[in-house]
XYZ file of C-alpha atoms in Angstrom:
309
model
C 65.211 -26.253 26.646
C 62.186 -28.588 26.525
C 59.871 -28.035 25.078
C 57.491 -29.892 27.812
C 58.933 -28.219 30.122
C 55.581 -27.550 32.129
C 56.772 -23.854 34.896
C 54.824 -23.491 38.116
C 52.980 -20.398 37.780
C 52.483 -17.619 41.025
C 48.915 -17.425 39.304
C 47.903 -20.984 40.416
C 47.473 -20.407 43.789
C 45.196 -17.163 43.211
C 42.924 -19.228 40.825
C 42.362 -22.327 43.278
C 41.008 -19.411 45.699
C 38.613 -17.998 42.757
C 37.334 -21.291 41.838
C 36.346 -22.281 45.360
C 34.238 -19.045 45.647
C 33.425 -17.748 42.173
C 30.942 -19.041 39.609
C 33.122 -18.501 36.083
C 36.928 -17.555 36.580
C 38.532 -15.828 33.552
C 42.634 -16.633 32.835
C 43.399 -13.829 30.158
C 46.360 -12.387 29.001
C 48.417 -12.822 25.518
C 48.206 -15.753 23.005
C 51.118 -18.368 24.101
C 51.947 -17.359 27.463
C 50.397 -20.486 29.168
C 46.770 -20.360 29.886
C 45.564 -23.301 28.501
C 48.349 -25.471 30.388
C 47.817 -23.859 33.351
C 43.998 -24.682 33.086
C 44.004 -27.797 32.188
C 46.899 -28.475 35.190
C 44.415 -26.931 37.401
C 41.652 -28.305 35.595
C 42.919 -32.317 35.094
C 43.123 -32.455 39.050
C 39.274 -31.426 39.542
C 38.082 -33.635 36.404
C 37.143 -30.096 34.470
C 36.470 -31.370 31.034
C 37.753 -29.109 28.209
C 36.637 -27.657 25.091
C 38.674 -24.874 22.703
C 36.721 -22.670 21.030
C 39.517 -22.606 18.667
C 38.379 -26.029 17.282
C 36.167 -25.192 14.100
C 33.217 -27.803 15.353
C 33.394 -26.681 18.830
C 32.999 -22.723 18.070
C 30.413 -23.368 15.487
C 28.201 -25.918 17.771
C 28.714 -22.406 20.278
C 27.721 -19.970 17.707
C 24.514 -21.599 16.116
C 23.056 -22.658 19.607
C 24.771 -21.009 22.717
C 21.963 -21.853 24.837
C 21.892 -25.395 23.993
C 25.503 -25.113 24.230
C 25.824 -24.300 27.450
C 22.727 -26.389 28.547
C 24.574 -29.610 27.587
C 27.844 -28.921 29.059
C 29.532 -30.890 31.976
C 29.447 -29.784 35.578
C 32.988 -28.309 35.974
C 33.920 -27.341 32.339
C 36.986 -25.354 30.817
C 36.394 -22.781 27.884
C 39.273 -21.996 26.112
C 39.650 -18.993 23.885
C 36.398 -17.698 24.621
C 36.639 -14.338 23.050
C 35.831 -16.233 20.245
C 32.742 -17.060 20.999
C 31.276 -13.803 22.795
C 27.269 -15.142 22.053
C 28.005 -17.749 24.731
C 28.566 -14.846 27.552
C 24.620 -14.143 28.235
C 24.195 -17.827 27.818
C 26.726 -18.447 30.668
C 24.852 -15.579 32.827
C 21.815 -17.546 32.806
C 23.030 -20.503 33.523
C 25.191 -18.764 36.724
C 21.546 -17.288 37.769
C 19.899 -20.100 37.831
C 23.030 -22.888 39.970
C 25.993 -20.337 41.597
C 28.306 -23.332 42.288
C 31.471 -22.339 42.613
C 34.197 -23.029 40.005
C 31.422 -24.064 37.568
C 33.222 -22.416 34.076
C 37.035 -21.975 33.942
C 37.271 -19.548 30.605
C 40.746 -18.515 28.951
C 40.761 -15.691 26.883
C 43.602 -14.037 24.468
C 41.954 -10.685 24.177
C 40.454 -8.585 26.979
C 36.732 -9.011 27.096
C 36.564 -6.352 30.013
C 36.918 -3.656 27.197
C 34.047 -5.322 25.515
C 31.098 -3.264 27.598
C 28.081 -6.133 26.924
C 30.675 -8.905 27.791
C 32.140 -7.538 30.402
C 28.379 -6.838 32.313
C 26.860 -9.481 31.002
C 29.059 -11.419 34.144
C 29.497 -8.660 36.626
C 29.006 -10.043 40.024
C 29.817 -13.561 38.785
C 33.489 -13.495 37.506
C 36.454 -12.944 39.055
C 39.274 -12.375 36.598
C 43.223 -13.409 36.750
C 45.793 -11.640 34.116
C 48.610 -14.133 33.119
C 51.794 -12.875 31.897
C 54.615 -14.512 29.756
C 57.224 -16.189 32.560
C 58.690 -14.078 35.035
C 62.178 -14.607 36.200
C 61.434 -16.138 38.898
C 59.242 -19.112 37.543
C 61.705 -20.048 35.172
C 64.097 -20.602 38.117
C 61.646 -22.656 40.385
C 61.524 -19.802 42.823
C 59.309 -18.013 44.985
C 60.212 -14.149 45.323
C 60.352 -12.540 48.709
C 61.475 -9.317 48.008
C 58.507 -6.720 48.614
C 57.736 -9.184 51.878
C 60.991 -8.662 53.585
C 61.047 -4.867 51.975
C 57.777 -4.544 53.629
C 58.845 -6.143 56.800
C 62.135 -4.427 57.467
C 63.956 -7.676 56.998
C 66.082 -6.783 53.877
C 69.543 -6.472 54.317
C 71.178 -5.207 51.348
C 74.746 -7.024 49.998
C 76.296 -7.270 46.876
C 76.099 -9.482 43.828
C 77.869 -9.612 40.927
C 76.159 -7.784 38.032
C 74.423 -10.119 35.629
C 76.379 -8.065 32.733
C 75.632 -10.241 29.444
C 73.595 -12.712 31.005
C 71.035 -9.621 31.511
C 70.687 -8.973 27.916
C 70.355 -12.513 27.162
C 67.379 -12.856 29.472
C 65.984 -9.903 28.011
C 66.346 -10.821 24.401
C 65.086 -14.224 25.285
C 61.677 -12.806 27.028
C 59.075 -15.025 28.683
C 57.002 -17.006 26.247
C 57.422 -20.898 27.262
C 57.594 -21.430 23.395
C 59.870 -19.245 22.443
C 61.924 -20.368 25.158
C 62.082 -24.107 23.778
C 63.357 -22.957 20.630
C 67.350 -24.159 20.860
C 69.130 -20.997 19.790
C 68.556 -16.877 19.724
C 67.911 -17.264 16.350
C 64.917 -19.717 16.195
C 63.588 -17.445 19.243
C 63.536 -14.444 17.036
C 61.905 -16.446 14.293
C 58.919 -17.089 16.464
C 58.603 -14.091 18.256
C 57.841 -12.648 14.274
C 55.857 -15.251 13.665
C 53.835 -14.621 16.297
C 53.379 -11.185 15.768
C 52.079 -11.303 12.089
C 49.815 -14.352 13.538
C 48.482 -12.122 16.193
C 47.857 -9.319 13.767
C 46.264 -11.131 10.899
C 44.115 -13.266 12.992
C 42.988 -11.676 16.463
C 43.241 -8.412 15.236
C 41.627 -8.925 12.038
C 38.830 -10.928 14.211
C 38.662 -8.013 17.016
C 38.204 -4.754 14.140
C 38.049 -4.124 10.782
C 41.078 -2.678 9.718
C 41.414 -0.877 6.346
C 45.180 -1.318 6.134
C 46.390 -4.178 8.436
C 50.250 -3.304 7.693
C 50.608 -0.085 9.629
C 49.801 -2.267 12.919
C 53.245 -4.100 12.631
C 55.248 -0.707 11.997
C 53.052 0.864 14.819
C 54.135 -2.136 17.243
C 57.660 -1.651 16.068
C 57.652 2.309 16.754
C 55.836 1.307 20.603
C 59.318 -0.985 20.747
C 61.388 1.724 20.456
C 59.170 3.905 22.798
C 58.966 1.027 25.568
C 59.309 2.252 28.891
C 58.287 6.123 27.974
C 55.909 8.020 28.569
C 52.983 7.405 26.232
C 53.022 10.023 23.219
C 50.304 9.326 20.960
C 51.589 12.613 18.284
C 54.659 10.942 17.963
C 53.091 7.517 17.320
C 51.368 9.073 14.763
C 53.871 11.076 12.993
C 55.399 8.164 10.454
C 51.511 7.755 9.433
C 49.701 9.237 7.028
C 46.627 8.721 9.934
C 45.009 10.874 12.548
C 45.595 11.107 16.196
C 42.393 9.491 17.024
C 43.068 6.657 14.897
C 46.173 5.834 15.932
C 44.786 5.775 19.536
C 42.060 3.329 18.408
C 44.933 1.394 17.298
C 46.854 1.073 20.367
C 43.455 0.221 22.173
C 43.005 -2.827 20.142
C 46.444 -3.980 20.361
C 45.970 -3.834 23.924
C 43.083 -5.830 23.825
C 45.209 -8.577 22.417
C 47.784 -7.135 25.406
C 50.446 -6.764 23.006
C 50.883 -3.209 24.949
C 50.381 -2.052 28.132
C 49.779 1.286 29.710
C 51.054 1.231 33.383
C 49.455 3.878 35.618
C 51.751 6.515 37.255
C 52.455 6.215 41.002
C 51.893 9.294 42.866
C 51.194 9.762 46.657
C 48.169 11.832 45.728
C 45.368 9.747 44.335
C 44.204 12.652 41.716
C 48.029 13.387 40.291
C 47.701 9.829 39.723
C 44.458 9.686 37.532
C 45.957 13.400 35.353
C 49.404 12.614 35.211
C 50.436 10.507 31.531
C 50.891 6.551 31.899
C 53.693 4.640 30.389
C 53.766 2.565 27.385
C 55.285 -1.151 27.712
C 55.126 -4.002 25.331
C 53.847 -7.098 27.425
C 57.021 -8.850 26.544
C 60.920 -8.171 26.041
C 61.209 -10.781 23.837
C 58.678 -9.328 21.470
C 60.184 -5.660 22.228
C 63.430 -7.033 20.827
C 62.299 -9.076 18.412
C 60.932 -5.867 16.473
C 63.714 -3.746 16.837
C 66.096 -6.542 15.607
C 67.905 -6.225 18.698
C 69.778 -9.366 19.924
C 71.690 -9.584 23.213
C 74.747 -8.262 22.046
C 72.984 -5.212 20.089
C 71.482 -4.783 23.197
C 74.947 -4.782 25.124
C 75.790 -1.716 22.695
C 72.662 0.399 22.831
C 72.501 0.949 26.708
C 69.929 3.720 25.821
C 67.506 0.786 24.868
C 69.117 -2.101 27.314
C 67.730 0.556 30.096
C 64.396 0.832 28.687
């Protein structure tokens, strides 16, 4: 596969409607899943100019002077990896106070400022907010789902297909990161999906908390692999560590931040089951999920246990 190979993303046409009503919009999700490219797509068309706060000169020009900063920016700007530089956030406030045009600051983020209290109300009122995933099925094929419309409707008809068998497991294994995807065999895919993990951990992380002991967070990702899909148990998380409960749930916070996990709410017809009952842990990506329990396609053809998680 490509690796230009630029996917239409379901999130584009959500963001267009933000920026024509919203001061700042935010793009977040995980490292690599295509924020800044769909940004700057976005972005190019509407003559946004860009800056990365990921740039050495760029984040300490934001750091020193983040009222100047902002002050001297373009009209229609895009900020990219702004966690980075959370002094800027008041800075943008003020400058969203004084001139609400809409579409003024298109941010990307790789770790969720909305768990960050200041950030987070620093921009209340002013910021609508978009989560981007790694590629879904459907915009690696070009298409636009209709399912849950024609569900919805009553317009489904159910008829059979053949059953995707091994081609399954090799879309799982394979997982959504356009990156990873370009990478010409299983293998090489495998080799950056680790590499991105001990990235992720010894940089975001390390930049998010101060961590004592930075290698439990890879074996605590690993055990969350093999728990994907359950229902969240934090006592067995913290079993193969000599740590505490508490800390261990600090730990899956902050990996969450950098949405390496995910807790999905339980459905329930009654709204309060809903808020008591215990949410499910996910990785945010199949490819990752695999990647740590050294599963492959074919392993995953054996282990149906895990191939149904």
């Amino acid at each position: 596969m490509a690796t230009d190979t630029i996917y239409r993303r379901f999130a584009e046409a959500p963001l267009l409607e933000a920026l024509a009503d919203t001061p700042v919009v935010l793009i977040h999700g995980p490292r690599q899943c295509g924020k800044t490219t769909l940004a700057q797509v976005v972005g190019q068309a509407r003559n946004y100019a860009y800056f990365s706060f990921d740039e050495d000169v760029t984040l300490a020009a934001a750091m020193a002077d983040p009222v100047g900063f902002v002050g001297d920016l373009p009209e229609r700007v895009i900020l990219d990896e702004v966690q980075r530089a959370p002094g800027i956030f008041s800075s943008l406030k003020s400058a969203v106070d004084r001139r609400r045009t809409p579409g003024r600051f298109l941010l990307t983020g790789s770790a969720n400022v909305l768990l960050v209290p200041a950030l987070a109300d620093s921009l209340a009122g002013r910021m609508g907010i978009l989560r981007l995933h790694p590629l879904a099925q459907c915009e690696l094929a070009g298409r636009t789902p209709r399912f849950l419309e024609r569900l919805f409707a009553g317009t489904f008809k159910a008829r059979k297909f053949e059953r995707l068998g091994k081609d399954l497991a090799e879309r799982i294994a394979a997982g959504g990161y356009p990156a990873a995807l370009a990478r010409p065999t299983p293998r090489r895919r495998v080799a950056w999906y680790r590499d991105y993990i001990e990235t992720l951990v010894q940089r975001d992380v390390r930049n998010l908390a101060r961590i004592a002991s930075l290698d439990v967070l890879p074996r605590l990702l690993a055990l969350a692999a093999g728990q994907t899909a359950r229902l969240i148990n934090i006592s067995d998380l913290a079993s193969p560590f000599q740590l505490s409960r508490p800390t261990i749930r600090d730990y899956v916070t902050l990996l969450e931040r950098v949405f390496l996990l995910e807790e999905l709410p339980p459905w329930h017809s009654n709204r309060l089951s809903r808020l008591i009952k215990t949410p499910k842990l996910h990785l945010g990506d199949t490819g990752v999920a695999c990647a740590l329990l050294g599963l492959d396609a074919a392993g995953l053809l054996q282990d149906r246990a895990t191939l149904g998680q």
